[in-house]
Short mmCIF file of C-alpha atoms and ligand atoms in Angstrom, two decimals:
data_model
loop_
_atom_site.label_atom_id
_atom_site.label_comp_id
_atom_site.label_asym_id
_atom_site.label_seq_id
_atom_site.Cartn_x
_atom_site.Cartn_y
_atom_site.Cartn_z
CA MET A 1 226.52 13.90 -63.29
CA LYS A 2 225.43 10.69 -61.63
CA ILE A 3 222.41 9.01 -63.24
CA ILE A 4 220.41 6.03 -62.05
CA GLY A 5 218.91 4.75 -65.27
CA GLY A 6 215.90 2.74 -66.29
CA ILE A 7 213.17 5.20 -65.30
CA PRO A 8 210.77 6.20 -68.13
CA LEU A 9 210.63 10.02 -68.28
CA LYS A 10 207.25 11.57 -67.63
CA GLY A 11 205.99 15.15 -67.67
CA THR A 12 206.46 18.44 -69.49
CA VAL A 13 209.62 20.34 -70.27
CA LYS A 14 210.02 23.78 -71.88
CA THR A 15 212.65 24.40 -74.52
CA GLN A 16 215.30 27.05 -73.79
CA GLY A 17 216.19 29.86 -76.17
CA ALA A 18 218.58 28.63 -78.86
CA LYS A 19 222.26 28.75 -77.90
CA ASN A 20 223.49 29.18 -81.46
CA ALA A 21 220.90 31.83 -82.33
CA ALA A 22 221.65 33.82 -79.16
CA LEU A 23 225.41 33.62 -79.74
CA THR A 24 224.83 34.99 -83.24
CA VAL A 25 222.46 37.82 -82.45
CA MET A 26 224.22 39.10 -79.32
CA PRO A 27 227.18 40.52 -81.33
CA VAL A 28 224.68 42.43 -83.51
CA CYS A 29 224.73 45.01 -80.69
CA LEU A 30 228.26 45.95 -81.78
CA LEU A 31 226.74 47.53 -84.90
CA LEU A 32 224.91 50.01 -82.69
CA ARG A 33 226.67 53.06 -81.31
CA GLY A 34 224.83 54.89 -78.59
CA GLY A 35 221.90 52.49 -79.07
CA ILE A 36 220.20 49.62 -77.29
CA LEU A 37 219.53 46.04 -78.41
CA THR A 38 216.99 44.04 -76.39
CA LEU A 39 216.86 40.26 -76.77
CA ASP A 40 214.19 38.08 -75.20
CA ASN A 41 214.42 34.35 -74.46
CA VAL A 42 218.20 34.25 -74.02
CA PRO A 43 219.32 31.00 -72.35
CA ASP A 44 221.58 30.81 -69.30
CA LEU A 45 224.61 28.90 -70.59
CA TYR A 46 228.41 28.93 -70.25
CA ASP A 47 228.88 30.06 -73.87
CA ILE A 48 226.34 32.83 -73.48
CA ASN A 49 228.10 34.01 -70.31
CA THR A 50 231.41 34.00 -72.17
CA MET A 51 229.86 36.16 -74.90
CA ILE A 52 228.54 38.55 -72.23
CA GLU A 53 232.05 38.76 -70.73
CA ILE A 54 233.53 39.51 -74.16
CA LEU A 55 230.93 42.20 -74.92
CA ARG A 56 231.41 43.81 -71.49
CA ASP A 57 235.17 43.75 -72.01
CA LEU A 58 234.64 45.63 -75.30
CA GLY A 59 232.66 48.30 -73.44
CA VAL A 60 229.04 47.17 -73.84
CA GLU A 61 226.80 47.45 -70.78
CA VAL A 62 224.77 44.23 -70.40
CA GLU A 63 221.66 44.06 -68.22
CA ILE A 64 220.17 40.61 -67.53
CA ASN A 65 216.58 40.06 -66.41
CA ARG A 66 216.39 36.34 -65.72
CA GLU A 67 213.25 36.39 -63.57
CA LEU A 68 211.03 37.14 -66.60
CA LYS A 69 209.14 34.28 -68.31
CA ASP A 70 211.25 34.98 -71.39
CA PRO A 71 214.66 35.84 -69.83
CA GLN A 72 215.77 39.15 -71.30
CA MET A 73 219.09 40.82 -72.03
CA ILE A 74 219.58 44.50 -72.75
CA PHE A 75 222.77 45.62 -74.46
CA LYS A 76 223.59 49.32 -74.09
CA VAL A 77 226.34 50.32 -76.44
CA PRO A 78 228.44 53.46 -75.85
CA ASP A 79 229.68 55.70 -78.68
CA GLU A 80 233.18 54.25 -78.43
CA ILE A 81 234.00 50.54 -78.05
CA LYS A 82 237.23 48.52 -77.98
CA TRP A 83 238.15 46.45 -81.04
CA GLU A 84 240.69 44.09 -79.43
CA VAL A 85 239.13 40.84 -78.20
CA SER A 86 240.69 39.22 -75.12
CA GLU A 87 242.67 36.06 -75.90
CA THR A 88 241.48 34.14 -72.82
CA LEU A 89 237.82 34.83 -73.60
CA ALA A 90 238.01 34.29 -77.38
CA ARG A 91 239.65 30.89 -76.96
CA LYS A 92 236.84 29.64 -74.72
CA MET A 93 234.42 29.07 -77.59
CA ARG A 94 233.95 28.83 -81.33
CA GLY A 95 231.17 31.42 -81.18
CA SER A 96 233.75 34.20 -80.65
CA SER A 97 234.39 34.11 -84.42
CA LEU A 98 230.99 35.80 -84.75
CA LEU A 99 232.57 39.05 -83.53
CA LEU A 100 234.63 39.44 -86.70
CA GLY A 101 231.96 40.84 -89.02
CA PRO A 102 230.12 43.22 -86.68
CA LEU A 103 233.23 44.56 -84.93
CA LEU A 104 235.07 45.15 -88.19
CA ALA A 105 232.05 46.87 -89.75
CA SER A 106 231.56 49.00 -86.67
CA CYS A 107 235.15 49.94 -85.70
CA GLY A 108 236.95 49.56 -89.03
CA GLN A 109 239.43 47.20 -87.37
CA ILE A 110 239.58 44.15 -85.14
CA SER A 111 242.10 41.95 -83.44
CA LEU A 112 240.64 38.49 -82.69
CA PRO A 113 242.57 35.52 -81.30
CA LEU A 114 241.55 32.41 -83.27
CA PRO A 115 238.54 30.89 -81.54
CA GLY A 116 238.39 27.63 -79.58
CA GLY A 117 235.31 25.41 -79.13
CA CYS A 118 234.27 21.75 -79.32
CA SER A 119 236.84 19.17 -80.51
CA ILE A 120 234.79 17.84 -83.40
CA GLY A 121 237.29 18.33 -86.22
CA ALA A 122 239.18 21.15 -87.91
CA ARG A 123 237.12 24.32 -87.79
CA PRO A 124 238.78 26.86 -90.05
CA ILE A 125 237.36 30.35 -90.63
CA ASP A 126 238.78 30.78 -94.13
CA LEU A 127 235.32 31.38 -95.66
CA HIS A 128 234.62 34.18 -93.15
CA LEU A 129 237.96 35.82 -93.98
CA LYS A 130 237.62 35.35 -97.75
CA GLY A 131 234.22 37.07 -97.74
CA LEU A 132 235.43 39.99 -95.61
CA LYS A 133 238.42 40.43 -97.93
CA GLN A 134 236.04 40.57 -100.88
CA MET A 135 234.29 43.41 -99.05
CA GLY A 136 237.53 45.37 -98.88
CA ALA A 137 239.10 44.24 -95.58
CA GLU A 138 242.85 43.75 -95.26
CA ILE A 139 243.46 40.65 -93.19
CA ASP A 140 246.58 39.29 -91.62
CA VAL A 141 246.77 36.24 -89.35
CA GLN A 142 249.82 36.25 -87.09
CA ASN A 143 250.67 34.08 -84.08
CA GLY A 144 247.11 32.80 -83.88
CA VAL A 145 245.53 36.26 -83.97
CA VAL A 146 243.40 37.64 -86.82
CA HIS A 147 244.11 41.31 -87.52
CA ALA A 148 241.64 42.90 -89.91
CA LYS A 149 241.09 46.47 -90.95
CA VAL A 150 239.31 48.42 -93.63
CA LYS A 151 239.87 51.90 -95.04
CA GLY A 152 236.56 53.74 -94.65
CA ARG A 153 233.57 51.39 -94.83
CA LEU A 154 233.31 47.81 -96.02
CA ARG A 155 231.95 47.64 -99.55
CA GLY A 156 228.85 45.69 -100.48
CA ARG A 157 229.23 43.13 -103.27
CA ARG A 158 228.16 39.74 -104.59
CA ILE A 159 229.81 36.89 -102.66
CA TYR A 160 229.45 33.18 -103.34
CA LEU A 161 230.20 30.90 -100.37
CA ASP A 162 232.11 27.76 -101.36
CA PHE A 163 230.22 25.91 -98.60
CA PRO A 164 227.01 27.05 -96.85
CA SER A 165 228.86 27.72 -93.58
CA VAL A 166 226.56 28.91 -90.82
CA GLY A 167 229.16 31.12 -89.14
CA ALA A 168 230.45 32.63 -92.39
CA THR A 169 226.89 33.47 -93.50
CA GLU A 170 226.19 35.16 -90.16
CA ASN A 171 229.45 37.12 -90.07
CA LEU A 172 229.01 38.40 -93.61
CA MET A 173 225.37 39.35 -93.03
CA MET A 174 226.39 41.45 -90.01
CA ALA A 175 229.33 42.98 -91.89
CA ALA A 176 227.11 43.81 -94.88
CA SER A 177 224.66 45.71 -92.66
CA LEU A 178 226.99 48.71 -92.31
CA ALA A 179 228.72 48.30 -95.69
CA GLN A 180 228.44 50.79 -98.51
CA GLY A 181 225.82 49.60 -101.00
CA GLU A 182 224.19 46.25 -101.54
CA THR A 183 225.60 42.82 -100.66
CA ILE A 184 224.26 39.65 -102.22
CA LEU A 185 225.41 36.44 -100.54
CA GLU A 186 224.91 33.23 -102.49
CA ASN A 187 224.96 29.57 -101.40
CA ILE A 188 224.37 30.65 -97.81
CA ALA A 189 223.39 28.50 -94.84
CA ARG A 190 219.60 28.41 -94.30
CA GLU A 191 219.52 27.22 -90.69
CA PRO A 192 216.67 28.80 -88.64
CA GLU A 193 219.35 30.81 -86.79
CA ILE A 194 219.90 32.74 -90.04
CA ASP A 195 216.20 33.78 -90.13
CA ASN A 196 216.48 34.86 -86.51
CA LEU A 197 219.55 36.97 -87.37
CA ALA A 198 217.71 38.50 -90.34
CA ASP A 199 214.83 39.48 -88.00
CA VAL A 200 217.23 41.08 -85.50
CA LEU A 201 218.97 43.02 -88.28
CA ARG A 202 215.60 44.21 -89.60
CA SER A 203 214.65 45.31 -86.07
CA ILE A 204 217.65 47.71 -86.05
CA GLY A 205 216.78 49.09 -89.48
CA VAL A 206 218.76 46.97 -91.96
CA PRO A 207 216.81 45.89 -95.07
CA VAL A 208 217.43 42.13 -95.35
CA GLU A 209 215.75 39.94 -97.95
CA LEU A 210 216.24 36.19 -97.64
CA GLU A 211 215.67 34.35 -100.88
CA GLY A 212 214.27 30.82 -100.97
CA THR A 213 217.07 29.54 -103.18
CA GLY A 214 219.89 30.00 -100.67
CA GLY A 215 220.68 33.67 -101.10
CA VAL A 216 220.32 36.89 -99.14
CA ARG A 217 220.27 40.52 -100.24
CA ILE A 218 221.30 43.20 -97.74
CA GLN A 219 221.22 46.96 -98.26
CA GLY A 220 224.01 48.47 -96.18
CA VAL A 221 222.95 51.46 -94.07
CA ASP A 222 224.92 54.43 -92.65
CA LYS A 223 223.60 53.97 -89.14
CA VAL A 224 221.36 51.50 -87.34
CA HIS A 225 218.92 52.20 -84.51
CA SER A 226 217.85 50.45 -81.30
CA GLY A 227 215.85 47.25 -81.74
CA ARG A 228 214.28 44.25 -80.05
CA GLU A 229 213.70 40.61 -81.03
CA ARG A 230 213.05 37.17 -79.47
CA VAL A 231 215.61 34.38 -79.71
CA ILE A 232 214.06 31.30 -81.35
CA PRO A 233 213.62 28.07 -79.33
CA ASP A 234 216.60 25.72 -79.27
CA ARG A 235 215.81 22.99 -81.82
CA ILE A 236 218.74 20.83 -80.71
CA GLU A 237 217.84 20.97 -77.02
CA ALA A 238 214.22 20.15 -77.93
CA CYS A 239 215.35 17.13 -79.96
CA THR A 240 217.59 15.93 -77.14
CA TYR A 241 214.58 15.78 -74.80
CA ILE A 242 212.35 14.22 -77.46
CA LEU A 243 214.96 11.52 -78.05
CA ALA A 244 215.39 11.02 -74.29
CA GLY A 245 211.62 10.49 -74.07
CA VAL A 246 211.75 7.93 -76.89
CA MET A 247 214.82 6.15 -75.48
CA THR A 248 213.42 5.75 -71.98
CA ASN A 249 210.01 4.67 -73.28
CA GLY A 250 208.69 7.77 -71.63
CA HIS A 251 205.64 9.97 -72.01
CA ILE A 252 206.87 13.55 -72.18
CA LYS A 253 205.71 16.75 -73.77
CA VAL A 254 208.34 19.19 -75.04
CA GLU A 255 206.97 22.73 -75.21
CA ASP A 256 208.02 25.82 -77.20
CA VAL A 257 209.14 23.81 -80.21
CA VAL A 258 208.94 25.01 -83.82
CA PRO A 259 208.19 21.65 -85.51
CA ARG A 260 209.30 22.79 -88.99
CA HIS A 261 212.78 23.53 -87.55
CA ILE A 262 213.16 19.84 -86.65
CA ASP A 263 211.41 18.27 -89.65
CA ALA A 264 214.42 16.13 -90.60
CA ILE A 265 214.70 14.65 -87.12
CA LEU A 266 210.98 14.02 -86.81
CA ALA A 267 210.94 12.38 -90.26
CA LYS A 268 213.75 10.04 -89.24
CA LEU A 269 212.07 9.26 -85.92
CA GLU A 270 208.86 8.44 -87.76
CA GLU A 271 210.75 6.19 -90.17
CA SER A 272 212.25 4.35 -87.19
CA GLY A 273 208.77 3.72 -85.78
CA ALA A 274 209.01 5.99 -82.71
CA LYS A 275 205.65 7.00 -81.24
CA PHE A 276 205.11 10.74 -80.98
CA LYS A 277 202.57 13.44 -81.74
CA VAL A 278 203.35 16.87 -83.18
CA LYS A 279 201.16 19.89 -82.44
CA LYS A 280 201.62 23.57 -83.24
CA ASN A 281 204.30 24.24 -80.59
CA THR A 282 204.77 20.89 -78.86
CA VAL A 283 206.02 17.38 -79.46
CA GLU A 284 204.76 14.58 -77.22
CA THR A 285 206.41 11.14 -77.01
CA PHE A 286 204.61 7.91 -76.10
CA PRO A 287 205.87 4.60 -74.73
CA SER A 288 206.15 1.78 -77.24
CA LYS A 289 206.69 -1.96 -76.85
CA LYS A 290 208.70 -2.07 -80.07
CA ARG A 291 212.38 -1.15 -80.46
CA LEU A 292 213.31 1.44 -83.12
CA HIS A 293 213.69 0.06 -86.66
CA PRO A 294 217.11 0.43 -88.28
CA ILE A 295 217.54 3.58 -90.38
CA SER A 296 220.23 5.37 -92.40
CA ILE A 297 221.04 9.01 -91.79
CA LYS A 298 223.40 11.50 -93.39
CA THR A 299 224.08 14.82 -91.68
CA LEU A 300 223.72 17.82 -93.98
CA PRO A 301 223.30 21.59 -93.85
CA TYR A 302 219.70 22.65 -93.04
CA PRO A 303 217.07 21.49 -93.95
CA GLY A 304 219.04 18.23 -93.87
CA PHE A 305 219.61 16.22 -90.70
CA PRO A 306 221.59 18.43 -88.26
CA THR A 307 225.06 17.33 -87.23
CA ASP A 308 224.30 18.69 -83.74
CA ALA A 309 221.65 15.98 -83.20
CA GLN A 310 223.79 13.17 -84.61
CA PRO A 311 225.31 11.84 -81.34
CA GLN A 312 221.91 11.87 -79.58
CA MET A 313 220.31 9.98 -82.48
CA ALA A 314 223.16 7.44 -82.38
CA ALA A 315 222.47 6.89 -78.68
CA ALA A 316 218.78 6.24 -79.42
CA LEU A 317 219.55 3.89 -82.34
CA SER A 318 222.02 1.93 -80.21
CA LEU A 319 218.95 0.53 -78.43
CA GLY A 320 217.13 -0.11 -81.71
CA GLN A 321 216.75 -3.27 -83.73
CA GLY A 322 219.13 -4.25 -86.53
CA VAL A 323 221.91 -2.19 -88.03
CA SER A 324 221.59 1.58 -88.50
CA THR A 325 224.14 3.85 -90.14
CA ILE A 326 224.93 7.51 -89.67
CA GLU A 327 227.16 9.32 -92.14
CA GLU A 328 228.70 12.56 -90.88
CA SER A 329 229.29 14.99 -93.73
CA VAL A 330 229.64 18.32 -91.89
CA PHE A 331 232.41 17.79 -89.32
CA GLN A 332 235.32 15.35 -89.54
CA ALA A 333 235.71 14.08 -85.98
CA ARG A 334 232.28 13.79 -84.53
CA PHE A 335 232.27 10.17 -83.41
CA LEU A 336 234.40 10.42 -80.25
CA TYR A 337 231.30 9.58 -78.21
CA ALA A 338 231.09 6.11 -79.80
CA GLN A 339 233.79 4.56 -77.64
CA GLU A 340 232.09 5.98 -74.54
CA LEU A 341 228.69 4.56 -75.58
CA ASN A 342 230.40 1.23 -76.26
CA ARG A 343 231.62 1.24 -72.63
CA MET A 344 227.93 1.14 -71.76
CA GLY A 345 227.33 -1.91 -73.93
CA ALA A 346 226.49 -0.21 -77.25
CA ASP A 347 227.88 -1.75 -80.44
CA ILE A 348 229.08 1.09 -82.66
CA LYS A 349 231.87 0.77 -85.20
CA ILE A 350 233.31 3.76 -87.02
CA ALA A 351 234.46 3.41 -90.60
CA ARG A 352 235.80 6.79 -91.78
CA ASP A 353 232.76 9.11 -91.85
CA VAL A 354 230.18 6.44 -91.06
CA ALA A 355 229.01 5.04 -87.74
CA VAL A 356 227.63 1.51 -88.01
CA ILE A 357 225.29 0.99 -85.09
CA ARG A 358 224.21 -2.55 -84.26
CA GLY A 359 221.24 -2.25 -81.91
CA VAL A 360 221.53 -3.97 -78.52
CA GLN A 361 218.76 -5.09 -76.10
CA LYS A 362 220.02 -2.97 -73.23
CA LEU A 363 222.73 -0.60 -72.09
CA GLN A 364 224.50 -0.82 -68.74
CA GLY A 365 225.54 2.11 -66.59
CA ALA A 366 229.27 2.95 -66.61
CA PRO A 367 231.63 5.82 -65.89
CA VAL A 368 231.93 7.82 -69.14
CA ARG A 369 233.36 11.13 -70.28
CA ALA A 370 231.70 13.89 -72.30
CA THR A 371 234.13 14.51 -75.16
CA ASP A 372 232.16 17.50 -76.45
CA LEU A 373 228.81 19.22 -75.96
CA ARG A 374 226.45 16.96 -77.95
CA ALA A 375 228.45 13.85 -77.06
CA GLY A 376 227.77 14.74 -73.43
CA ALA A 377 224.04 14.99 -74.14
CA ALA A 378 224.08 11.58 -75.88
CA LEU A 379 225.82 9.98 -72.89
CA ILE A 380 223.33 11.47 -70.43
CA MET A 381 220.47 10.07 -72.54
CA ALA A 382 222.14 6.68 -72.67
CA GLY A 383 222.58 6.84 -68.90
CA LEU A 384 218.86 7.56 -68.46
CA ALA A 385 217.95 4.48 -70.51
CA ALA A 386 220.67 2.18 -69.12
CA GLU A 387 220.43 -0.27 -66.24
CA GLY A 388 222.21 0.88 -63.10
CA GLU A 389 224.47 3.83 -62.44
CA THR A 390 226.23 6.04 -64.99
CA THR A 391 228.55 8.91 -64.19
CA VAL A 392 229.21 11.46 -66.91
CA ASP A 393 232.50 13.26 -66.39
CA ASP A 394 233.60 16.57 -67.97
CA MET A 395 230.10 18.05 -67.67
CA VAL A 396 231.65 21.43 -68.47
CA HIS A 397 230.93 20.68 -72.12
CA VAL A 398 227.26 20.06 -71.40
CA TRP A 399 226.82 23.34 -69.51
CA ARG A 400 227.91 25.15 -72.69
CA GLY A 401 224.60 24.18 -74.31
CA TYR A 402 222.00 22.79 -71.88
CA GLU A 403 220.45 25.10 -69.33
CA ALA A 404 219.63 23.41 -65.99
CA ILE A 405 219.66 19.95 -67.54
CA ASP A 406 219.83 18.34 -64.08
CA LYS A 407 216.72 20.21 -62.90
CA LYS A 408 214.81 19.63 -66.13
CA LEU A 409 215.51 15.88 -66.02
CA THR A 410 214.61 15.69 -62.33
CA SER A 411 211.29 17.38 -63.10
CA LEU A 412 210.69 14.60 -65.66
CA GLY A 413 211.19 11.98 -62.94
CA ALA A 414 214.80 11.07 -63.71
CA GLN A 415 217.18 10.24 -60.89
CA VAL A 416 220.17 12.49 -61.56
CA GLU A 417 222.57 14.23 -59.25
CA LEU A 418 225.49 16.60 -59.77
CA ILE A 419 228.59 15.44 -57.98
C1 UD1 B 1 227.55 26.27 -86.35
C2 UD1 B 1 227.05 25.90 -84.98
C3 UD1 B 1 227.35 24.43 -84.69
C4 UD1 B 1 226.82 23.53 -85.81
C5 UD1 B 1 227.30 24.02 -87.16
C6 UD1 B 1 226.70 23.25 -88.33
C7 UD1 B 1 227.28 27.98 -83.73
C8 UD1 B 1 227.97 28.73 -82.65
N1 UD1 B 1 227.71 26.74 -84.00
O1 UD1 B 1 228.96 26.13 -86.33
O2 UD1 B 1 226.74 24.08 -83.46
O3 UD1 B 1 227.29 22.22 -85.60
O4 UD1 B 1 226.95 25.41 -87.34
O5 UD1 B 1 225.31 23.30 -88.28
O6 UD1 B 1 226.33 28.47 -84.32
N2 UD1 B 1 234.12 25.47 -92.64
C9 UD1 B 1 235.25 25.75 -93.37
N3 UD1 B 1 235.65 27.06 -93.45
C10 UD1 B 1 234.98 28.07 -92.82
C11 UD1 B 1 233.82 27.77 -92.08
C12 UD1 B 1 233.41 26.46 -92.00
O7 UD1 B 1 235.89 24.86 -93.94
O8 UD1 B 1 235.41 29.23 -92.94
C13 UD1 B 1 233.68 24.06 -92.53
C14 UD1 B 1 233.78 23.56 -91.07
O9 UD1 B 1 235.08 23.10 -90.79
C15 UD1 B 1 232.76 22.46 -91.05
C16 UD1 B 1 231.68 22.99 -91.99
O10 UD1 B 1 232.29 23.99 -92.79
O11 UD1 B 1 233.30 21.27 -91.55
C17 UD1 B 1 230.46 23.56 -91.28
O12 UD1 B 1 230.84 24.64 -90.48
P1 UD1 B 1 229.88 25.88 -90.17
O13 UD1 B 1 228.60 25.71 -90.89
O14 UD1 B 1 230.66 27.12 -90.40
O15 UD1 B 1 229.62 25.71 -88.64
P2 UD1 B 1 229.85 26.76 -87.47
O16 UD1 B 1 229.30 28.08 -87.87
O17 UD1 B 1 231.25 26.69 -87.00
#
């Protein structure tokens, strides 16, 4: 993507459906046999298309209605589906690990090549496997492929997660839906995507009770029925645009936002002195003559500051005043973008898990490379705020998570072009 920077963004942009929520709730259809799952507000992204390919390969019929205001997908599931996931497709994204729970619960066995995804540190699935074993699955990992099977049905039980992993929580919730008896998961992730999953499971007839203290209670059922639910708005995409508005000194309104989903980010933006207004479903940014004040951030599981907004926040703080710090506590290798931002004149030093960001007056355009999805977003934002021309290479990462980012930015007055 070629970007001519220095233009304050102006206008209104609508948030897409959440990538991570959609990737989680699409595999729910595997729990249905001879039923239909309808999902509204599904974004058009590489990872979503990979999930569609995987589901189709397993035998699910997927109908896509993109012309609707809330793009819709209908998953028609036959009585019999395949339980072997294609290696080429599984390795394309981390999200393929979300097939484990529903496919195992539905078919009694699964063969899943270990998933790929962003290079942001080791991403084991030991917690997913440990939980499924506790529910009675026999699991064997050989030559990079997970083979799991269960005699009869999975068995509901009390499971404590050693870390509130988002993926493990989601997999176990889906597995528990068709298990025998009640499952109580403790120390679970409480990201908004988990609430969305709970709503989808309820829509197909699974009693799910989320508890405020980080637990969930699920009554396993013999059979689920057809259902329908809307995918929540993408909080990370929304924040990327909000931060782009702040960074370019722009006046933009981001629509279809759930403000309480991005409380941590808004709190940190407020602390840094950014000018913005929050309404029921929108966030509006305003130009400011002052640079952002230095702040300290630590990424944490929800409701803490999300790791997925960390690179974008670093880009914004690189144009701030004084020295800000960001500590990454969720993933190990999430600072690869720093050397790319530094090519544009940023001053970021990495000391183990902490990025020390010394604010600079201006950034200059440069050729840079997206090292992963959110790094790519951060570099695009930096390019929008920088003087001169920036080219962001390896855009393939960005297309995994940002629908029509070129068109959305153009509609906000940015000068961007796909090469
Ligand atoms: C999901 C999101 C990702 C986001 C992350 C944290 C999707 C498709 N991806 O990823 O965008 O950055 O939540 O909000 O929804 N871990 C283990 N063992 C496990 C599972 C996780 O050690 O079995 C570790 C991971 O290596 C990582 C941490 O736990 O350090 C968080 O991972 P997790 O919450 O599972 O993230 P994902 O579900 O992979």
